[in-house]
mmCIF file of C-alpha atoms in Angstrom:
data_model
loop_
_atom_site.group_PDB
_atom_site.id
_atom_site.type_symbol
_atom_site.label_atom_id
_atom_site.label_comp_id
_atom_site.label_asym_id
_atom_site.label_seq_id
_atom_site.Cartn_x
_atom_site.Cartn_y
_atom_site.Cartn_z
ATOM 1 C CA MET H 301 19.618 22.603 22.956
ATOM 2 C CA THR H 302 18.048 19.080 22.330
ATOM 3 C CA LYS H 303 17.378 18.057 18.486
ATOM 4 C CA PHE H 304 14.480 15.990 18.002
ATOM 5 C CA GLN H 305 14.603 13.229 15.349
ATOM 6 C CA ALA H 306 12.225 10.931 13.835
ATOM 7 C CA VAL H 307 12.007 7.796 15.972
ATOM 8 C CA ARG H 308 14.195 4.774 14.913
ATOM 9 C CA GLY H 309 12.211 2.755 12.191
ATOM 10 C CA THR H 310 9.961 5.667 11.125
ATOM 11 C CA ARG H 311 10.885 8.448 8.294
ATOM 12 C CA ASP H 312 9.490 11.650 6.961
ATOM 13 C CA ILE H 313 8.166 11.251 3.453
ATOM 14 C CA LEU H 314 9.204 14.308 1.449
ATOM 15 C CA PRO H 315 8.864 15.825 -1.914
ATOM 16 C CA PRO H 316 9.305 14.428 -4.530
ATOM 17 C CA SER H 317 9.163 10.832 -2.903
ATOM 18 C CA VAL H 318 5.545 11.467 -1.450
ATOM 19 C CA ASP H 319 4.381 11.811 -5.378
ATOM 20 C CA GLU H 320 5.085 8.296 -5.836
ATOM 21 C CA PHE H 321 2.770 7.502 -2.616
ATOM 22 C CA VAL H 322 -0.010 9.508 -3.951
ATOM 23 C CA LYS H 323 0.124 7.892 -7.319
ATOM 24 C CA LEU H 324 0.019 4.413 -6.017
ATOM 25 C CA GLU H 325 -2.723 5.486 -3.576
ATOM 26 C CA SER H 326 -4.727 7.139 -6.660
ATOM 27 C CA THR H 327 -3.974 3.892 -8.673
ATOM 28 C CA ALA H 328 -5.582 1.621 -6.198
ATOM 29 C CA ARG H 329 -8.620 3.850 -5.716
ATOM 30 C CA THR H 330 -9.121 3.975 -9.260
ATOM 31 C CA MET H 331 -8.941 -0.122 -9.575
ATOM 32 C CA ALA H 332 -11.025 -0.378 -6.419
ATOM 33 C CA ARG H 333 -13.831 1.385 -8.218
ATOM 34 C CA LEU H 334 -13.626 -0.874 -11.263
ATOM 35 C CA TRP H 335 -13.544 -3.817 -8.903
ATOM 36 C CA GLY H 336 -16.571 -2.848 -7.277
ATOM 37 C CA PHE H 337 -14.693 -2.136 -3.595
ATOM 38 C CA GLU H 338 -15.817 0.670 -0.941
ATOM 39 C CA GLU H 339 -13.457 2.427 1.011
ATOM 40 C CA ILE H 340 -13.436 2.180 4.803
ATOM 41 C CA ARG H 341 -11.341 3.908 7.537
ATOM 42 C CA THR H 342 -10.716 2.111 10.949
ATOM 43 C CA PRO H 343 -8.955 3.701 14.131
ATOM 44 C CA THR H 344 -5.235 3.598 14.377
ATOM 45 C CA PHE H 345 -5.593 1.530 17.730
ATOM 46 C CA GLU H 346 -7.844 -1.334 18.575
ATOM 47 C CA GLU H 347 -8.245 -3.894 21.723
ATOM 48 C CA ALA H 348 -5.010 -5.815 21.809
ATOM 49 C CA GLY H 349 -7.241 -8.873 21.943
ATOM 50 C CA LEU H 350 -8.517 -8.499 18.460
ATOM 51 C CA PHE H 351 -4.990 -9.118 17.096
ATOM 52 C CA SER H 352 -4.006 -11.886 19.762
ATOM 53 C CA ARG H 353 -7.130 -13.949 18.595
ATOM 54 C CA GLY H 354 -7.413 -12.609 15.121
ATOM 55 C CA VAL H 355 -3.764 -12.873 13.835
ATOM 56 C CA GLY H 356 -2.712 -15.729 16.388
ATOM 57 C CA GLU H 357 -1.151 -15.501 19.687
ATOM 58 C CA ASN H 358 2.025 -17.575 18.347
ATOM 59 C CA THR H 359 2.649 -15.554 15.318
ATOM 60 C CA ASP H 360 5.835 -13.155 15.312
ATOM 61 C CA ILE H 361 3.671 -10.044 14.969
ATOM 62 C CA VAL H 362 1.790 -10.640 18.269
ATOM 63 C CA GLU H 363 4.557 -12.339 20.233
ATOM 64 C CA LYS H 364 7.161 -10.029 19.043
ATOM 65 C CA GLU H 365 6.324 -7.093 17.209
ATOM 66 C CA MET H 366 3.152 -5.283 18.548
ATOM 67 C CA TYR H 367 3.053 -2.209 19.936
ATOM 68 C CA VAL H 368 0.879 -2.642 23.048
ATOM 69 C CA PHE H 369 -0.152 -0.021 25.730
ATOM 70 C CA THR H 370 -2.288 0.424 28.754
ATOM 71 C CA ASP H 371 -4.719 3.301 28.758
ATOM 72 C CA ARG H 372 -5.949 5.261 31.682
ATOM 73 C CA GLY H 373 -8.953 3.172 31.847
ATOM 74 C CA GLY H 374 -6.727 0.089 32.274
ATOM 75 C CA ARG H 375 -7.657 -1.336 28.908
ATOM 76 C CA GLN H 376 -4.629 -3.132 27.089
ATOM 77 C CA LEU H 377 -4.772 -1.401 23.565
ATOM 78 C CA ALA H 378 -2.467 -1.996 20.421
ATOM 79 C CA LEU H 379 -1.467 -0.129 17.211
ATOM 80 C CA ARG H 380 -2.766 -1.947 14.411
ATOM 81 C CA PRO H 381 -0.098 -4.190 13.157
ATOM 82 C CA GLU H 382 -2.087 -5.444 10.052
ATOM 83 C CA GLY H 383 -5.603 -4.443 8.658
ATOM 84 C CA THR H 384 -7.580 -7.518 8.171
ATOM 85 C CA ALA H 385 -8.807 -8.014 11.695
ATOM 86 C CA CYS H 386 -9.933 -4.379 11.733
ATOM 87 C CA ALA H 387 -11.968 -4.839 8.571
ATOM 88 C CA VAL H 388 -13.587 -7.908 9.876
ATOM 89 C CA ARG H 389 -14.157 -6.150 13.427
ATOM 90 C CA ALA H 390 -15.785 -3.159 11.443
ATOM 91 C CA TYR H 391 -17.761 -5.625 9.238
ATOM 92 C CA LEU H 392 -19.252 -6.879 12.366
ATOM 93 C CA GLU H 393 -19.673 -4.150 14.659
ATOM 94 C CA ASN H 394 -21.529 -2.069 11.959
ATOM 95 C CA ASN H 395 -23.631 -4.884 10.869
ATOM 96 C CA LEU H 396 -22.299 -4.862 7.045
ATOM 97 C CA SER H 397 -23.199 -8.412 6.778
ATOM 98 C CA GLN H 398 -26.869 -7.667 7.254
ATOM 99 C CA LYS H 399 -26.934 -5.079 4.260
ATOM 100 C CA GLU H 400 -25.948 -7.375 1.329
ATOM 101 C CA ASN H 401 -24.955 -10.926 0.915
ATOM 102 C CA SER H 402 -21.352 -10.137 -0.424
ATOM 103 C CA ARG H 403 -19.289 -7.124 0.607
ATOM 104 C CA ARG H 404 -16.116 -5.486 -1.010
ATOM 105 C CA LEU H 405 -14.001 -3.160 1.182
ATOM 106 C CA PHE H 406 -10.649 -1.689 0.910
ATOM 107 C CA TYR H 407 -8.524 0.461 3.156
ATOM 108 C CA ILE H 408 -5.319 2.572 2.779
ATOM 109 C CA ALA H 409 -3.681 2.987 6.312
ATOM 110 C CA ASN H 410 -0.619 2.968 8.279
ATOM 111 C CA MET H 411 0.370 0.080 10.198
ATOM 112 C CA PHE H 412 2.788 -0.465 13.353
ATOM 113 C CA ARG H 413 4.942 -3.164 14.057
ATOM 114 C CA ALA H 414 8.344 -3.363 16.271
ATOM 115 C CA GLU H 415 10.343 -5.058 13.728
ATOM 116 C CA ARG H 416 14.379 -4.759 13.168
ATOM 117 C CA PRO H 417 14.515 -1.728 10.697
ATOM 118 C CA GLN H 418 16.139 -2.645 7.678
ATOM 119 C CA ALA H 419 16.107 -1.515 3.858
ATOM 120 C CA GLY H 420 12.246 -1.172 2.805
ATOM 121 C CA ARG H 421 10.676 -2.339 6.316
ATOM 122 C CA TYR H 422 9.796 0.312 8.660
ATOM 123 C CA ARG H 423 7.967 0.349 12.247
ATOM 124 C CA GLU H 424 5.494 2.446 10.846
ATOM 125 C CA PHE H 425 4.506 1.433 7.096
ATOM 126 C CA GLU H 426 1.643 1.808 4.937
ATOM 127 C CA GLN H 427 -0.630 -0.804 3.408
ATOM 128 C CA ILE H 428 -3.457 -0.901 0.876
ATOM 129 C CA GLY H 429 -5.717 -3.955 1.620
ATOM 130 C CA PHE H 430 -8.779 -5.199 -0.235
ATOM 131 C CA GLU H 431 -11.292 -7.785 1.561
ATOM 132 C CA ILE H 432 -14.312 -9.872 0.306
ATOM 133 C CA PHE H 433 -16.687 -11.114 2.740
ATOM 134 C CA ALA H 434 -19.249 -13.865 2.138
ATOM 135 C CA ASP H 435 -18.106 -14.962 -1.027
ATOM 136 C CA PRO H 436 -16.702 -18.843 -0.892
ATOM 137 C CA SER H 437 -16.116 -19.115 -4.594
ATOM 138 C CA PRO H 438 -12.560 -19.458 -6.008
ATOM 139 C CA ALA H 439 -13.401 -16.937 -8.412
ATOM 140 C CA ALA H 440 -13.197 -14.380 -5.616
ATOM 141 C CA ASP H 441 -9.792 -15.405 -4.946
ATOM 142 C CA ALA H 442 -8.753 -15.263 -8.544
ATOM 143 C CA GLU H 443 -10.343 -11.649 -8.823
ATOM 144 C CA LEU H 444 -8.155 -10.476 -5.830
ATOM 145 C CA ILE H 445 -5.116 -11.826 -7.377
ATOM 146 C CA THR H 446 -5.796 -10.180 -10.855
ATOM 147 C CA LEU H 447 -6.504 -7.017 -9.062
ATOM 148 C CA ALA H 448 -3.128 -6.915 -7.044
ATOM 149 C CA LEU H 449 -1.500 -7.547 -10.495
ATOM 150 C CA ALA H 450 -3.443 -4.775 -12.183
ATOM 151 C CA ILE H 451 -2.851 -2.379 -9.395
ATOM 152 C CA LEU H 452 0.833 -3.071 -9.582
ATOM 153 C CA ASN H 453 1.113 -2.995 -13.581
ATOM 154 C CA GLU H 454 -0.841 0.201 -13.706
ATOM 155 C CA TYR H 455 1.221 1.964 -11.166
ATOM 156 C CA GLY H 456 4.343 0.987 -13.170
ATOM 157 C CA LEU H 457 6.193 -1.959 -11.376
ATOM 158 C CA LYS H 458 7.847 -4.152 -13.737
ATOM 159 C CA ASN H 459 7.639 -7.846 -13.929
ATOM 160 C CA PRO H 460 5.752 -8.758 -10.689
ATOM 161 C CA ALA H 461 5.862 -12.410 -9.954
ATOM 162 C CA LEU H 462 3.210 -14.330 -8.667
ATOM 163 C CA ALA H 463 3.473 -17.533 -6.532
ATOM 164 C CA ILE H 464 0.545 -19.252 -5.142
ATOM 165 C CA ASN H 465 -0.257 -22.355 -2.860
ATOM 166 C CA SER H 466 -3.308 -23.849 -0.894
ATOM 167 C CA ILE H 467 -2.641 -24.585 2.680
ATOM 168 C CA GLY H 468 -6.056 -26.663 2.617
ATOM 169 C CA CYS H 469 -8.891 -26.309 5.158
ATOM 170 C CA PRO H 470 -8.872 -27.600 8.901
ATOM 171 C CA ASN H 471 -9.746 -31.347 7.717
ATOM 172 C CA CYS H 472 -6.916 -31.751 5.406
ATOM 173 C CA ARG H 473 -4.385 -29.523 7.488
ATOM 174 C CA GLY H 474 -4.951 -31.592 10.621
ATOM 175 C CA PRO H 475 -3.393 -34.620 9.196
ATOM 176 C CA TYR H 476 -0.585 -32.846 7.664
ATOM 177 C CA ARG H 477 0.448 -30.931 10.517
ATOM 178 C CA ARG H 478 0.834 -33.961 12.652
ATOM 179 C CA ALA H 479 2.892 -35.554 9.699
ATOM 180 C CA LEU H 480 5.004 -32.371 9.395
ATOM 181 C CA LYS H 481 5.726 -32.080 13.191
ATOM 182 C CA GLU H 482 6.899 -36.013 13.167
ATOM 183 C CA ALA H 483 9.249 -35.141 10.322
ATOM 184 C CA LEU H 484 10.570 -31.937 11.871
ATOM 185 C CA ASP H 485 11.151 -33.322 15.393
ATOM 186 C CA LYS H 486 13.710 -35.553 13.743
ATOM 187 C CA ILE H 487 15.958 -32.288 12.872
ATOM 188 C CA ALA H 488 14.509 -30.485 15.686
ATOM 189 C CA GLY H 489 18.276 -29.671 16.828
ATOM 190 C CA GLU H 490 19.282 -28.205 13.452
ATOM 191 C CA LEU H 491 16.068 -25.820 13.673
ATOM 192 C CA CYS H 492 16.403 -22.159 15.009
ATOM 193 C CA GLU H 493 15.046 -21.391 18.515
ATOM 194 C CA ASP H 494 11.694 -20.023 17.095
ATOM 195 C CA CYS H 495 11.032 -23.234 14.787
ATOM 196 C CA GLN H 496 11.597 -25.361 17.915
ATOM 197 C CA LYS H 497 8.820 -23.319 19.729
ATOM 198 C CA ARG H 498 6.606 -23.418 16.653
ATOM 199 C CA LEU H 499 6.764 -27.260 16.409
ATOM 200 C CA ASP H 500 4.315 -27.983 19.315
ATOM 201 C CA LYS H 501 2.114 -24.643 18.400
ATOM 202 C CA ASN H 502 2.220 -24.188 14.638
ATOM 203 C CA PRO H 503 4.664 -26.291 12.723
ATOM 204 C CA LEU H 504 3.513 -24.990 9.313
ATOM 205 C CA ARG H 505 5.177 -21.898 10.249
ATOM 206 C CA CYS H 506 8.436 -23.404 10.046
ATOM 207 C CA LEU H 507 8.124 -23.716 6.326
ATOM 208 C CA ASP H 508 8.356 -20.046 5.605
ATOM 209 C CA CYS H 509 11.022 -19.222 8.863
ATOM 210 C CA LYS H 510 13.482 -16.821 7.248
ATOM 211 C CA THR H 511 16.566 -18.777 8.976
ATOM 212 C CA CYS H 512 15.579 -22.542 8.459
ATOM 213 C CA GLY H 513 12.759 -22.413 5.973
ATOM 214 C CA PRO H 514 14.695 -24.377 3.424
ATOM 215 C CA LYS H 515 15.661 -26.916 5.538
ATOM 216 C CA ALA H 516 12.292 -27.549 6.966
ATOM 217 C CA GLN H 517 10.808 -27.558 3.277
ATOM 218 C CA ALA H 518 13.399 -30.386 2.379
ATOM 219 C CA ALA H 519 12.330 -32.563 5.380
ATOM 220 C CA ALA H 520 8.576 -32.087 4.750
ATOM 221 C CA PRO H 521 6.053 -34.635 3.661
ATOM 222 C CA ALA H 522 4.161 -34.082 0.729
ATOM 223 C CA PHE H 523 0.864 -32.348 1.534
ATOM 224 C CA ALA H 524 -2.502 -34.156 0.302
ATOM 225 C CA LEU H 525 -5.408 -31.684 -0.119
ATOM 226 C CA CYS H 526 -8.839 -32.744 0.563
ATOM 227 C CA ALA H 527 -11.094 -33.328 -2.541
ATOM 228 C CA GLN H 528 -13.037 -29.976 -1.811
ATOM 229 C CA CYS H 529 -9.515 -28.048 -1.277
ATOM 230 C CA ALA H 530 -7.876 -29.718 -4.380
ATOM 231 C CA ALA H 531 -11.094 -28.676 -6.535
ATOM 232 C CA HIS H 532 -10.988 -25.124 -5.136
ATOM 233 C CA GLU H 533 -7.252 -24.986 -5.776
ATOM 234 C CA SER H 534 -7.800 -26.054 -9.512
ATOM 235 C CA THR H 535 -10.705 -23.524 -10.245
ATOM 236 C CA VAL H 536 -8.356 -20.790 -8.962
ATOM 237 C CA GLU H 537 -5.391 -21.690 -11.318
ATOM 238 C CA SER H 538 -7.702 -22.416 -14.206
ATOM 239 C CA LEU H 539 -9.074 -18.886 -13.778
ATOM 240 C CA LEU H 540 -5.949 -17.276 -13.684
ATOM 241 C CA ARG H 541 -4.328 -19.187 -16.622
ATOM 242 C CA SER H 542 -7.588 -18.313 -18.669
ATOM 243 C CA ASN H 543 -6.803 -14.655 -17.948
ATOM 244 C CA ASP H 544 -3.222 -14.849 -19.216
ATOM 245 C CA VAL H 545 -1.862 -14.667 -15.486
ATOM 246 C CA SER H 546 1.468 -16.233 -14.930
ATOM 247 C CA PHE H 547 2.328 -17.864 -11.679
ATOM 248 C CA LYS H 548 4.256 -20.623 -10.048
ATOM 249 C CA LYS H 549 2.939 -22.817 -7.457
ATOM 250 C CA ASP H 550 4.925 -22.712 -4.342
ATOM 251 C CA ARG H 551 4.260 -25.102 -1.424
ATOM 252 C CA SER H 552 6.559 -23.164 0.920
ATOM 253 C CA ILE H 553 3.957 -20.312 1.032
ATOM 254 C CA VAL H 554 2.084 -20.368 4.108
ATOM 255 C CA ARG H 555 1.881 -16.516 5.005
ATOM 256 C CA GLY H 556 2.849 -15.564 8.476
ATOM 257 C CA LEU H 557 -0.646 -15.032 10.004
ATOM 258 C CA ASP H 558 -2.725 -18.023 11.490
ATOM 259 C CA TYR H 559 -5.911 -16.993 10.061
ATOM 260 C CA TYR H 560 -5.477 -18.192 6.453
ATOM 261 C CA THR H 561 -7.094 -21.158 4.650
ATOM 262 C CA ARG H 562 -6.987 -22.551 1.088
ATOM 263 C CA THR H 563 -5.819 -19.924 -1.177
ATOM 264 C CA VAL H 564 -2.481 -18.204 -0.218
ATOM 265 C CA PHE H 565 -0.262 -15.908 -2.516
ATOM 266 C CA GLU H 566 2.710 -13.620 -2.689
ATOM 267 C CA ILE H 567 3.706 -11.089 -5.147
ATOM 268 C CA SER H 568 7.419 -10.357 -5.592
ATOM 269 C CA ALA H 569 9.685 -8.041 -7.309
ATOM 270 C CA ALA H 570 13.362 -9.004 -8.102
ATOM 271 C CA GLN H 571 14.240 -5.555 -7.922
ATOM 272 C CA LEU H 572 14.350 -5.950 -4.273
ATOM 273 C CA GLY H 573 16.852 -8.610 -3.691
ATOM 274 C CA ALA H 574 16.145 -11.622 -1.290
ATOM 275 C CA GLN H 575 13.399 -9.946 0.757
ATOM 276 C CA ASN H 576 11.391 -9.294 -2.375
ATOM 277 C CA ALA H 577 7.758 -9.652 -1.243
ATOM 278 C CA VAL H 578 5.484 -6.576 -2.040
ATOM 279 C CA ALA H 579 1.927 -8.089 -1.631
ATOM 280 C CA GLY H 580 0.322 -10.994 -0.285
ATOM 281 C CA GLY H 581 -2.697 -12.701 0.955
ATOM 282 C CA GLY H 582 -5.500 -15.502 0.585
ATOM 283 C CA ARG H 583 -8.485 -16.954 1.964
ATOM 284 C CA TYR H 584 -9.565 -16.984 5.617
ATOM 285 C CA ASP H 585 -12.894 -18.456 6.074
ATOM 286 C CA GLY H 586 -12.886 -19.015 9.776
ATOM 287 C CA LEU H 587 -11.572 -15.755 10.944
ATOM 288 C CA VAL H 588 -15.096 -13.915 10.901
ATOM 289 C CA GLU H 589 -16.416 -16.585 13.216
ATOM 290 C CA LEU H 590 -13.228 -16.675 15.351
ATOM 291 C CA LEU H 591 -13.903 -12.824 16.223
ATOM 292 C CA GLY H 592 -17.333 -13.397 17.240
ATOM 293 C CA GLY H 593 -19.442 -13.654 13.845
ATOM 294 C CA THR H 594 -21.614 -16.307 12.323
ATOM 295 C CA PRO H 595 -19.318 -18.521 9.820
ATOM 296 C CA THR H 596 -18.637 -16.284 7.095
ATOM 297 C CA PRO H 597 -16.230 -17.300 4.159
ATOM 298 C CA ALA H 598 -13.776 -14.341 3.191
ATOM 299 C CA SER H 599 -10.312 -13.524 1.404
ATOM 300 C CA GLY H 600 -8.194 -10.592 0.873
ATOM 301 C CA PHE H 601 -4.590 -9.496 0.309
ATOM 302 C CA ALA H 602 -2.640 -6.308 1.388
ATOM 303 C CA LEU H 603 0.184 -4.298 -0.700
ATOM 304 C CA GLY H 604 3.154 -3.185 1.170
ATOM 305 C CA VAL H 605 3.120 0.514 -0.151
ATOM 306 C CA ASP H 606 6.613 1.303 1.108
ATOM 307 C CA ARG H 607 8.125 -2.098 -0.493
ATOM 308 C CA VAL H 608 6.005 -1.456 -3.980
ATOM 309 C CA ILE H 609 7.571 2.059 -4.368
ATOM 310 C CA GLU H 610 10.972 0.796 -3.494
ATOM 311 C CA ALA H 611 11.028 -1.935 -6.273
ATOM 312 C CA LYS H 612 9.417 0.475 -8.700
ATOM 313 C CA THR H 613 12.014 3.406 -7.989
ATOM 314 C CA ALA H 614 15.030 1.114 -7.375
ATOM 315 C CA GLY H 615 18.174 2.600 -9.051
ATOM 316 C CA GLN H 616 16.200 5.572 -10.471
ATOM 317 C CA ALA H 617 15.819 9.166 -9.294
ATOM 318 C CA VAL H 618 12.345 9.794 -8.241
ATOM 319 C CA ASP H 619 10.770 12.489 -10.509
ATOM 320 C CA SER H 620 8.709 15.172 -9.233
ATOM 321 C CA ALA H 621 5.203 15.418 -10.611
ATOM 322 C CA ARG H 622 4.502 18.557 -8.725
ATOM 323 C CA GLY H 623 4.981 21.257 -11.642
ATOM 324 C CA ARG H 624 3.677 19.251 -14.647
ATOM 325 C CA GLN H 625 0.773 21.268 -16.227
ATOM 326 C CA ALA H 626 1.630 24.287 -13.715
ATOM 327 C CA VAL H 627 2.846 27.556 -13.754
ATOM 328 C CA PHE H 628 4.998 29.601 -11.338
ATOM 329 C CA ALA H 629 4.065 33.180 -10.381
ATOM 330 C CA VAL H 630 6.747 35.718 -10.558
ATOM 331 C CA MET H 631 6.231 39.288 -9.246
ATOM 332 C CA VAL H 632 8.745 42.269 -10.032
ATOM 333 C CA LYS H 633 9.198 44.719 -7.115
ATOM 334 C CA PRO H 634 5.230 44.912 -6.897
ATOM 335 C CA SER H 635 3.724 47.878 -5.593
ATOM 336 C CA SER H 636 0.337 47.486 -3.589
ATOM 337 C CA ALA H 637 -1.710 47.803 -6.352
ATOM 338 C CA THR H 638 0.377 45.262 -8.335
ATOM 339 C CA LEU H 639 0.434 42.772 -5.716
ATOM 340 C CA ASP H 640 -3.449 43.088 -5.672
ATOM 341 C CA TYR H 641 -3.402 42.477 -9.560
ATOM 342 C CA ALA H 642 -1.237 39.460 -9.342
ATOM 343 C CA PHE H 643 -2.972 37.932 -6.516
ATOM 344 C CA GLY H 644 -6.172 38.104 -8.441
ATOM 345 C CA ILE H 645 -4.863 36.642 -11.403
ATOM 346 C CA ILE H 646 -3.566 33.536 -9.108
ATOM 347 C CA HIS H 647 -6.691 33.176 -7.555
ATOM 348 C CA ASP H 648 -8.799 33.030 -10.712
ATOM 349 C CA LEU H 649 -6.591 30.642 -12.573
ATOM 350 C CA ARG H 650 -6.618 28.342 -9.594
ATOM 351 C CA LYS H 651 -10.581 28.754 -9.659
ATOM 352 C CA GLN H 652 -10.296 27.616 -13.324
ATOM 353 C CA GLY H 653 -8.209 24.403 -12.296
ATOM 354 C CA ILE H 654 -4.686 25.772 -12.938
ATOM 355 C CA ALA H 655 -1.990 25.051 -10.667
ATOM 356 C CA VAL H 656 0.031 28.020 -9.562
ATOM 357 C CA PHE H 657 2.898 27.977 -7.549
ATOM 358 C CA THR H 658 4.143 31.055 -5.603
ATOM 359 C CA PRO H 659 7.609 32.093 -4.193
ATOM 360 C CA GLY H 660 8.033 33.990 -0.980
ATOM 361 C CA TYR H 661 6.297 37.321 -1.665
ATOM 362 C CA THR H 662 9.135 39.464 -0.752
ATOM 363 C CA ASP H 663 12.039 37.414 -2.384
ATOM 364 C CA SER H 664 14.016 39.218 -5.173
ATOM 365 C CA MET H 665 12.955 38.427 -8.847
ATOM 366 C CA LYS H 666 16.279 36.419 -9.218
ATOM 367 C CA SER H 667 15.274 34.376 -6.172
ATOM 368 C CA GLN H 668 11.804 33.911 -7.552
ATOM 369 C CA MET H 669 13.327 32.759 -11.109
ATOM 370 C CA ARG H 670 15.417 30.238 -9.496
ATOM 371 C CA GLN H 671 12.517 29.012 -7.264
ATOM 372 C CA ALA H 672 10.772 28.573 -10.692
ATOM 373 C CA GLY H 673 13.317 26.441 -12.282
ATOM 374 C CA ARG H 674 13.430 24.282 -9.143
ATOM 375 C CA SER H 675 9.727 23.809 -8.946
ATOM 376 C CA GLY H 676 9.119 21.776 -12.167
ATOM 377 C CA ALA H 677 6.404 23.840 -13.806
ATOM 378 C CA GLU H 678 6.259 24.645 -17.428
ATOM 379 C CA LEU H 679 5.759 28.056 -17.447
ATOM 380 C CA ALA H 680 6.371 31.367 -15.256
ATOM 381 C CA LEU H 681 3.779 34.341 -15.255
ATOM 382 C CA ILE H 682 5.761 37.731 -14.593
ATOM 383 C CA VAL H 683 3.831 40.558 -13.417
ATOM 384 C CA GLY H 684 5.225 43.869 -12.616
ATOM 385 C CA ASP H 685 4.104 47.546 -12.051
ATOM 386 C CA GLU H 686 3.874 47.890 -16.026
ATOM 387 C CA GLU H 687 1.865 44.669 -16.647
ATOM 388 C CA CYS H 688 -0.476 45.944 -13.898
ATOM 389 C CA GLN H 689 -1.159 49.070 -15.643
ATOM 390 C CA ASN H 690 -1.777 47.422 -18.935
ATOM 391 C CA GLN H 691 -3.830 44.516 -17.918
ATOM 392 C CA ARG H 692 -1.173 42.174 -19.446
ATOM 393 C CA VAL H 693 0.844 39.363 -18.107
ATOM 394 C CA VAL H 694 4.295 38.091 -19.205
ATOM 395 C CA ILE H 695 4.399 34.316 -19.889
ATOM 396 C CA LYS H 696 8.075 32.784 -20.093
ATOM 397 C CA GLU H 697 8.663 29.095 -21.079
ATOM 398 C CA LEU H 698 10.927 27.821 -18.375
ATOM 399 C CA GLY H 699 12.855 25.503 -20.615
ATOM 400 C CA SER H 700 13.935 27.625 -24.026
ATOM 401 C CA GLY H 701 13.274 31.198 -22.158
ATOM 402 C CA GLN H 702 11.085 32.347 -24.971
ATOM 403 C CA GLN H 703 8.269 34.632 -23.452
ATOM 404 C CA GLU H 704 5.264 36.537 -24.813
ATOM 405 C CA THR H 705 2.997 38.846 -23.480
ATOM 406 C CA VAL H 706 -0.727 38.029 -23.221
ATOM 407 C CA ILE H 707 -3.942 40.227 -22.299
ATOM 408 C CA ARG H 708 -5.286 39.212 -18.769
ATOM 409 C CA ALA H 709 -8.952 38.560 -20.188
ATOM 410 C CA GLN H 710 -7.446 35.726 -22.441
ATOM 411 C CA LEU H 711 -4.628 34.371 -20.040
ATOM 412 C CA SER H 712 -6.811 31.417 -18.813
ATOM 413 C CA ALA H 713 -7.878 30.227 -22.048
ATOM 414 C CA HIS H 714 -4.266 30.704 -23.241
ATOM 415 C CA LEU H 715 -2.600 28.766 -20.534
ATOM 416 C CA LYS H 716 -5.067 25.982 -20.721
ATOM 417 C CA ASN H 717 -4.174 25.618 -24.642
ATOM 418 C CA ARG H 718 -0.454 25.722 -23.692
ATOM 419 C CA LEU H 719 -0.354 23.053 -20.895
ATOM 420 C CA ASN H 720 -2.785 20.852 -22.738
ATOM 421 C CA SER H 721 -0.685 20.725 -25.768
#
């Protein structure tokens, strides 16, 4: 018989690991509310042209990593490889620009890239993304950076490191691209095949190449920002310093997508080794217009959920949060009446907001107690025919083994007091 397995580059996320995903998502939603962002959800697939135009035809994502297919109507569609282009499309299609001057949106969604699977990198992965539309100020960039760090710190990632750069605007980037190409042409034979192709299309991408980035950076001329971009960069840095945000300037950061302008940043975690980026983003003032809208400044970032969790849990066992402040119901060879009694108790407690885990209803008491011990619950509720007849419940502490008997009418209040103490 054929044994089906998860496709290479994908995985099942099972308990207790899934608790970490829920915790990070919950943290992001809480912070989004504090920062004034609204959640959106976009389709899993889009027209392929959205990404080739928005992300850039010459990027690795579009050239090598997109999952593209033709539907029955002959349309070329793609599983989304990133979320910003989708958010811009939704912003334009739904006329969100007409409702408010500035709009703050966020999303939690799975992305798909046909990358080579490796530690912490999957072909299906989750991102949490934040976008600010129609705000050209450097303060918007600084807010996004502080938001990203706030989420990571609140989630529990230790010592995230921030690196920032400015890649200027078309006015100052054009002359630099020409100067960079001239410099890299002199060492073209030492560059990888991909970077040799990039020389004519986008030489800036050579600077963050995993293979020959350091060599390209050593040969690159200094980048002189125009006065407006220099002032923007200076204000972003000043705002970060005034809020005690530590950072380093790293001129090699150009980001892997073509739509960025001015501010770009990456946040890394040393726990991950060489490939240590867990979040990144920046400003993309030309993207909305490129995708058919009116000129609209915008900026954003995305957290790689799998990467953040891997960094936080590196070298430690993942602790299940499933059983905390919960009880486990155990039934001792119940008669029909006892089963009704126990079932009613379980239902009432859940309505009161108390988590109750149940075993297989036909399992032996020994098996049920083993399950209770593994569940992580603090207490076991034991119900048999005697408890049913006397309208009582036995409460057993799973840690110490101590137990007491409580009247059913007082059970909910008693448990709330025990679980919250």
